[in-house]
Short mmCIF file of C-alpha atoms and ligand atoms in Angstrom, two decimals:
data_model
loop_
_atom_site.label_atom_id
_atom_site.label_comp_id
_atom_site.label_asym_id
_atom_site.label_seq_id
_atom_site.Cartn_x
_atom_site.Cartn_y
_atom_site.Cartn_z
CA MET W 287 0.00 0.00 0.00
CA ALA W 288 1.41 3.38 -1.00
CA GLU W 289 1.99 6.26 1.41
CA ARG W 290 -0.66 8.94 0.78
CA LEU W 291 0.97 12.33 0.43
CA ARG W 292 -1.86 14.53 1.67
CA GLY W 293 -1.99 18.25 1.07
CA LYS W 294 -3.55 19.27 4.39
CA PRO W 295 -0.48 18.82 6.63
CA VAL W 296 1.52 20.88 4.10
CA ALA W 297 -1.14 23.62 4.01
CA ASP W 298 -1.33 23.62 7.84
CA ALA W 299 2.44 24.10 8.16
CA MET W 300 2.33 26.89 5.58
CA LYS W 301 -0.54 28.57 7.44
CA GLU W 302 1.45 28.59 10.67
CA ASP W 303 4.41 30.20 8.92
CA LEU W 304 2.23 32.77 7.14
CA LEU W 305 0.42 33.77 10.33
CA LYS W 306 3.80 34.76 11.82
CA ARG W 307 4.93 36.61 8.70
CA VAL W 308 1.65 38.54 8.40
CA GLU W 309 1.93 39.44 12.10
CA GLN W 310 5.43 40.82 11.50
CA LEU W 311 4.23 42.88 8.54
CA LYS W 312 1.26 44.19 10.52
CA ALA W 313 3.64 45.28 13.27
CA LYS W 314 5.21 47.55 10.62
CA GLY W 315 1.77 48.89 9.66
CA LEU W 316 1.38 46.73 6.53
CA THR W 317 -1.38 44.28 5.72
CA PRO W 318 -0.65 42.01 2.74
CA LYS W 319 -3.52 42.32 0.29
CA ILE W 320 -4.53 40.45 -2.84
CA GLY W 321 -6.59 42.07 -5.60
CA ILE W 322 -8.77 39.59 -7.46
CA ILE W 323 -9.91 40.66 -10.92
CA ARG W 324 -12.92 38.74 -12.20
CA VAL W 325 -14.84 39.26 -15.45
CA GLY W 326 -18.25 37.59 -15.39
CA ALA W 327 -19.34 34.99 -12.86
CA ASN W 328 -18.01 31.61 -13.97
CA PRO W 329 -18.93 29.08 -11.22
CA ASP W 330 -15.38 27.62 -11.15
CA ASP W 331 -13.94 31.13 -10.66
CA LEU W 332 -16.46 31.87 -7.91
CA PHE W 333 -15.56 28.61 -6.16
CA TYR W 334 -11.83 29.43 -6.26
CA GLU W 335 -12.56 33.01 -5.18
CA GLY W 336 -14.46 31.70 -2.13
CA GLY W 337 -11.44 29.55 -1.23
CA ILE W 338 -9.07 32.50 -1.59
CA LYS W 339 -11.23 34.69 0.68
CA LYS W 340 -11.40 31.98 3.35
CA THR W 341 -7.69 31.19 3.20
CA SER W 342 -6.75 34.90 3.25
CA ASP W 343 -8.93 35.42 6.33
CA GLY W 344 -7.27 32.40 7.94
CA VAL W 345 -3.78 33.93 7.69
CA GLY W 346 -4.86 37.51 8.49
CA MET W 347 -4.41 38.83 4.95
CA ALA W 348 -6.75 41.26 3.17
CA TYR W 349 -8.41 40.89 -0.22
CA GLU W 350 -10.46 42.99 -2.58
CA ILE W 351 -12.61 41.69 -5.44
CA PHE W 352 -12.75 43.74 -8.65
CA GLU W 353 -15.77 42.36 -10.44
CA HIS W 354 -16.59 43.35 -14.02
CA PRO W 355 -19.48 42.46 -16.31
CA GLU W 356 -18.97 39.79 -18.97
CA ASP W 357 -19.40 42.41 -21.74
CA ILE W 358 -16.82 44.91 -20.43
CA GLY W 359 -14.86 46.62 -23.21
CA GLN W 360 -11.12 46.29 -23.80
CA GLU W 361 -10.29 49.88 -22.87
CA GLU W 362 -12.35 49.84 -19.71
CA LEU W 363 -10.77 46.61 -18.47
CA GLU W 364 -7.28 47.86 -19.33
CA LYS W 365 -7.96 50.99 -17.27
CA ALA W 366 -9.26 48.89 -14.38
CA VAL W 367 -6.25 46.54 -14.41
CA ARG W 368 -3.84 49.49 -14.55
CA ALA W 369 -5.60 51.03 -11.53
CA VAL W 370 -5.29 47.83 -9.47
CA GLY W 371 -1.65 47.55 -10.53
CA ALA W 372 -0.96 51.12 -9.37
CA ASP W 373 -2.69 50.71 -6.00
CA SER W 374 0.12 50.60 -3.43
CA ALA W 375 -2.15 48.90 -0.85
CA ILE W 376 -2.43 45.86 -3.16
CA HIS W 377 0.62 43.60 -3.18
CA GLY W 378 -0.57 40.67 -5.28
CA ILE W 379 -2.98 40.35 -8.22
CA LEU W 380 -4.89 37.34 -9.48
CA MET W 381 -6.94 37.69 -12.64
CA PHE W 382 -9.26 34.85 -13.58
CA ALA W 383 -8.60 33.47 -17.06
CA PRO W 384 -9.55 32.82 -19.74
CA LEU W 385 -11.20 36.18 -20.33
CA PRO W 386 -14.23 36.42 -22.64
CA LYS W 387 -13.26 35.98 -26.30
CA HIS W 388 -13.89 39.63 -27.32
CA LEU W 389 -11.03 40.79 -25.07
CA ASP W 390 -7.32 40.84 -25.95
CA GLU W 391 -6.20 38.73 -23.00
CA LYS W 392 -2.50 38.84 -23.87
CA LYS W 393 -2.55 42.66 -23.72
CA ILE W 394 -4.52 42.74 -20.47
CA ARG W 395 -2.25 40.20 -18.76
CA SER W 396 0.76 42.32 -19.72
CA LEU W 397 -0.62 45.22 -17.64
CA ILE W 398 -0.17 43.34 -14.36
CA PRO W 399 3.06 44.57 -12.75
CA VAL W 400 5.51 41.65 -12.56
CA GLU W 401 6.23 42.28 -8.86
CA LYS W 402 2.48 41.80 -8.12
CA ASP W 403 2.01 38.87 -10.51
CA VAL W 404 1.52 36.18 -7.85
CA ASP W 405 0.23 33.49 -10.25
CA CYS W 406 2.56 33.98 -13.23
CA MET W 407 0.07 35.63 -15.62
CA THR W 408 2.71 37.70 -17.44
CA LEU W 409 5.55 36.84 -19.80
CA GLY W 410 7.82 38.82 -17.47
CA SER W 411 7.14 36.37 -14.62
CA ALA W 412 7.41 33.35 -16.92
CA GLY W 413 10.79 34.64 -18.15
CA LYS W 414 12.02 34.92 -14.58
CA VAL W 415 10.85 31.37 -13.81
CA PHE W 416 12.72 30.05 -16.85
CA ALA W 417 15.82 32.10 -15.96
CA ASP W 418 15.86 30.87 -12.32
CA ASP W 419 15.29 34.44 -11.11
CA VAL W 420 13.60 33.92 -7.75
CA THR W 421 11.98 37.37 -7.82
CA GLY W 422 9.48 36.00 -10.36
CA PHE W 423 6.52 34.05 -8.96
CA PRO W 424 5.88 30.71 -10.69
CA PRO W 425 2.25 29.61 -11.06
CA CYS W 426 0.77 28.40 -7.75
CA THR W 427 0.10 24.78 -8.80
CA PRO W 428 3.65 23.69 -9.70
CA THR W 429 4.95 25.67 -6.71
CA ALA W 430 2.48 23.74 -4.52
CA CYS W 431 3.92 20.47 -5.89
CA MET W 432 7.44 21.65 -5.03
CA GLU W 433 6.33 22.61 -1.50
CA MET W 434 4.82 19.12 -1.07
CA LEU W 435 7.98 17.42 -2.38
CA ARG W 436 10.03 19.41 0.16
CA PHE W 437 7.60 18.77 3.02
CA TYR W 438 7.64 15.02 2.43
CA ASP W 439 11.45 14.96 2.00
CA VAL W 440 11.38 13.60 -1.54
CA PRO W 441 14.95 13.88 -2.90
CA LEU W 442 15.13 15.38 -6.41
CA LYS W 443 18.84 15.69 -7.17
CA GLY W 444 19.72 13.33 -10.03
CA LYS W 445 16.24 11.75 -10.00
CA ARG W 446 14.39 11.05 -13.25
CA VAL W 447 11.15 13.01 -13.23
CA THR W 448 8.55 12.70 -15.97
CA VAL W 449 6.00 15.51 -16.28
CA VAL W 450 2.97 14.68 -18.44
CA GLY W 451 1.61 18.00 -19.77
CA ARG W 452 3.35 21.05 -21.23
CA SER W 453 0.99 23.93 -20.39
CA MET W 454 2.33 27.27 -19.20
CA VAL W 455 0.21 26.89 -16.04
CA VAL W 456 1.54 23.53 -14.89
CA GLY W 457 3.76 21.36 -17.11
CA LYS W 458 6.45 23.76 -18.34
CA PRO W 459 7.01 25.74 -15.11
CA MET W 460 6.92 22.46 -13.15
CA ALA W 461 9.79 21.19 -15.31
CA MET W 462 11.79 24.40 -14.69
CA LEU W 463 11.30 24.20 -10.91
CA LEU W 464 12.39 20.56 -10.92
CA LEU W 465 15.47 21.43 -12.97
CA ARG W 466 16.39 24.05 -10.37
CA GLU W 467 16.55 21.19 -7.88
CA HIS W 468 18.80 19.19 -10.23
CA ALA W 469 16.26 16.59 -11.33
CA THR W 470 16.59 15.07 -14.80
CA VAL W 471 13.31 16.07 -16.39
CA THR W 472 11.35 14.60 -19.29
CA ILE W 473 8.30 16.56 -20.51
CA CYS W 474 5.58 14.54 -22.25
CA HIS W 475 2.51 15.64 -24.21
CA SER W 476 -0.15 14.39 -26.58
CA ARG W 477 2.38 13.50 -29.32
CA THR W 478 4.77 11.56 -27.05
CA VAL W 479 5.42 8.06 -28.40
CA ASP W 480 5.23 5.18 -25.91
CA LEU W 481 3.94 7.46 -23.15
CA ALA W 482 3.30 4.60 -20.70
CA LYS W 483 6.89 3.36 -21.08
CA VAL W 484 8.39 6.85 -20.61
CA CYS W 485 6.25 7.33 -17.48
CA ALA W 486 7.16 3.96 -16.01
CA GLU W 487 10.90 4.71 -16.40
CA ALA W 488 10.69 7.72 -14.08
CA ASP W 489 11.46 7.83 -10.35
CA ILE W 490 8.83 10.54 -9.92
CA LEU W 491 5.81 10.98 -12.17
CA VAL W 492 3.83 14.25 -12.33
CA ALA W 493 0.48 13.99 -14.12
CA ALA W 494 -0.93 17.31 -15.42
CA VAL W 495 -2.97 16.11 -18.38
CA GLY W 496 -6.59 17.07 -17.72
CA ARG W 497 -7.92 13.58 -18.62
CA PRO W 498 -9.79 11.68 -15.91
CA ARG W 499 -7.85 8.61 -14.67
CA MET W 500 -5.72 8.42 -17.83
CA ILE W 501 -2.56 7.32 -15.99
CA GLY W 502 -3.26 3.67 -15.30
CA ARG W 503 -1.37 0.59 -14.09
CA ASP W 504 0.78 0.38 -17.26
CA TYR W 505 2.25 3.86 -16.64
CA VAL W 506 3.82 3.09 -13.27
CA ARG W 507 6.17 0.69 -11.51
CA ALA W 508 7.02 -0.27 -7.95
CA GLY W 509 9.03 2.33 -6.02
CA GLN W 510 7.66 5.35 -7.88
CA ILE W 511 6.34 8.58 -6.41
CA VAL W 512 3.25 9.87 -8.21
CA PHE W 513 1.95 13.46 -8.09
CA ASP W 514 -1.53 13.89 -9.51
CA VAL W 515 -2.24 17.52 -10.44
CA GLY W 516 -5.47 16.74 -12.31
CA ILE W 517 -8.83 18.17 -11.33
CA ASN W 518 -11.46 16.69 -13.64
CA ALA W 519 -15.20 16.24 -13.51
CA ASP W 520 -15.55 12.57 -12.61
CA PRO W 521 -17.37 10.83 -15.51
CA ASP W 522 -18.40 7.96 -13.19
CA ASN W 523 -19.64 10.11 -10.27
CA PRO W 524 -21.59 13.18 -11.39
CA GLY W 525 -20.91 16.21 -9.20
CA LYS W 526 -17.57 14.81 -7.96
CA TYR W 527 -14.10 15.29 -9.35
CA CYS W 528 -11.13 13.01 -9.90
CA GLY W 529 -7.47 13.22 -10.88
CA ASP W 530 -5.51 12.32 -14.00
CA VAL W 531 -4.32 9.14 -12.27
CA ASP W 532 -6.42 6.00 -11.88
CA TYR W 533 -5.82 5.96 -8.12
CA ASP W 534 -7.29 2.52 -7.44
CA ALA W 535 -5.14 0.89 -10.13
CA VAL W 536 -1.92 2.80 -9.38
CA GLU W 537 -1.90 3.07 -5.58
CA PRO W 538 -1.23 -0.65 -4.89
CA VAL W 539 1.86 -0.53 -7.13
CA VAL W 540 3.74 2.69 -6.30
CA GLU W 541 5.55 3.84 -3.15
CA LYS W 542 3.90 7.24 -2.60
CA ILE W 543 0.98 9.01 -4.22
CA THR W 544 -1.01 12.24 -3.85
CA PRO W 545 -4.79 11.70 -3.66
CA VAL W 546 -7.47 13.69 -5.51
CA PRO W 547 -9.20 15.37 -3.78
CA GLY W 548 -6.98 16.11 -0.80
CA GLY W 549 -3.60 16.33 -2.55
CA VAL W 550 -1.99 19.11 -4.59
CA GLY W 551 -5.28 21.04 -4.87
CA SER W 552 -5.34 21.57 -1.09
CA VAL W 553 -2.07 23.48 -1.24
CA THR W 554 -2.69 25.72 -4.28
CA THR W 555 -4.80 28.41 -2.59
CA ILE W 556 -2.50 28.87 0.38
CA MET W 557 0.39 29.07 -2.09
CA LEU W 558 -1.33 32.10 -3.65
CA CYS W 559 -1.47 33.66 -0.17
CA LYS W 560 2.20 32.82 0.42
CA HIS W 561 3.16 34.52 -2.85
CA THR W 562 1.14 37.61 -1.84
CA VAL W 563 2.87 37.76 1.54
CA MET W 564 6.25 37.36 -0.21
CA ALA W 565 5.29 40.12 -2.68
CA CYS W 566 4.38 42.41 0.24
CA GLU W 567 7.71 41.62 1.95
CA MET W 568 9.67 42.23 -1.27
CA GLN W 569 7.86 45.50 -2.07
CA GLN W 570 9.02 46.91 1.28
CA GLU W 571 12.70 46.08 0.68
P1 NAP R 887 -3.98 21.86 -20.43
O1 NAP R 887 -3.58 23.27 -20.67
O2 NAP R 887 -5.18 21.32 -21.09
O3 NAP R 887 -2.73 20.95 -20.81
C1 NAP R 887 -2.83 19.56 -20.81
C2 NAP R 887 -1.54 18.96 -21.27
O4 NAP R 887 -1.70 17.55 -21.28
C3 NAP R 887 -1.13 19.39 -22.67
O5 NAP R 887 0.25 19.68 -22.71
C4 NAP R 887 -1.48 18.18 -23.53
O6 NAP R 887 -0.59 17.96 -24.61
C5 NAP R 887 -1.31 17.06 -22.55
N1 NAP R 887 -2.16 15.93 -22.94
C6 NAP R 887 -3.48 15.95 -23.21
N2 NAP R 887 -3.91 14.72 -23.57
C7 NAP R 887 -2.82 13.92 -23.54
C8 NAP R 887 -2.60 12.55 -23.81
N3 NAP R 887 -3.60 11.73 -24.20
N4 NAP R 887 -1.36 12.07 -23.66
C9 NAP R 887 -0.35 12.85 -23.27
N5 NAP R 887 -0.48 14.16 -22.99
C10 NAP R 887 -1.71 14.69 -23.13
O7 NAP R 887 -4.18 21.57 -18.87
P2 NAP R 887 -3.50 22.29 -17.58
O8 NAP R 887 -4.08 23.62 -17.40
O9 NAP R 887 -2.03 22.13 -17.63
O10 NAP R 887 -4.08 21.36 -16.43
C11 NAP R 887 -3.77 20.00 -16.34
C12 NAP R 887 -4.61 19.37 -15.24
O11 NAP R 887 -4.29 19.99 -14.00
C13 NAP R 887 -6.13 19.56 -15.39
O12 NAP R 887 -6.78 18.43 -14.86
C14 NAP R 887 -6.43 20.77 -14.53
O13 NAP R 887 -7.75 20.79 -14.05
C15 NAP R 887 -5.45 20.55 -13.41
N6 NAP R 887 -5.07 21.76 -12.69
C16 NAP R 887 -5.02 21.64 -11.35
C17 NAP R 887 -4.65 22.72 -10.59
C18 NAP R 887 -4.54 22.52 -9.10
O14 NAP R 887 -4.57 23.48 -8.36
N7 NAP R 887 -4.34 21.28 -8.61
C19 NAP R 887 -4.37 23.94 -11.20
C20 NAP R 887 -4.36 24.03 -12.59
C21 NAP R 887 -4.73 22.91 -13.32
P3 NAP R 887 -0.47 18.95 -25.88
O15 NAP R 887 0.32 20.12 -25.41
O16 NAP R 887 0.24 18.13 -26.89
O17 NAP R 887 -1.88 19.31 -26.27
#
């Protein structure tokens, strides 16, 4: 039976650390604050927003929601994003994406100041992540995976890590963060030949595919550590969600595995808060 690498103990430890750091900032008259820019009212965005509010409250941070109608014009949204960016009381910015199709999202993302870009929405932040410049915030999900790997003492130096998925939100930055820790990284995608074989060769497997339970028994071997980043509507249980890994098939084989729910997803929101606290600390330096 594999060890379950749960997210909650990691999030609890992070919360304890953040409470102290927020306290120290408050003693200097500063309250770390996140500005959340939302266009429309997508239920997934509202769910995440609720989690951010609760987690921010839990660590003593402030937040402000900037809500805009679905049909907002390009110029108006640009003006609004610039205003949030210029607000010195706001240290971190999260903008829900994708934006409605009539908007030039690339342009709007570029208006977020890099030092407040706590979820890597801008090319400036992505560039810093790829250049190992620690002043750039990587996206929260791969950073949450790294925090979990550290918390559970998973050695990375010299280890073969396969990442399935090459998005800018998870796969690619995940690979860069693993390289920083001297792992030997293979990035796979929909055109990878013999995917199951490449996955089974790894010491650590990170699944960020977006396909429910795609990673099955054939993709793993004994002794592996499996990180499941997937959050998918569960086709077998309406109203529930599942990971990219077929947990029941994989868990009896591997050494350690993150569950879904209760794994990486439980650390992502507090990671956003951590980045905002770090941004606040850095903006005072
Ligand atoms: P994405 O942008 O859709 O990217 C999926 C990646 O998987 C792509 O690179 C794609 O390859 C690859 N892929 C798709 N089908 C494949 C197949 N049959 N074989 C091999 N590779 C395949 O998704 P994402 O935004 O990175 O998200 C990935 C998963 O993580 C989703 O389940 C998402 O819900 C979840 N997620 C979780 C969190 C969290 O907080 N835990 C946050 C963000 C995302 P190509 O590039 O060739 O198309």
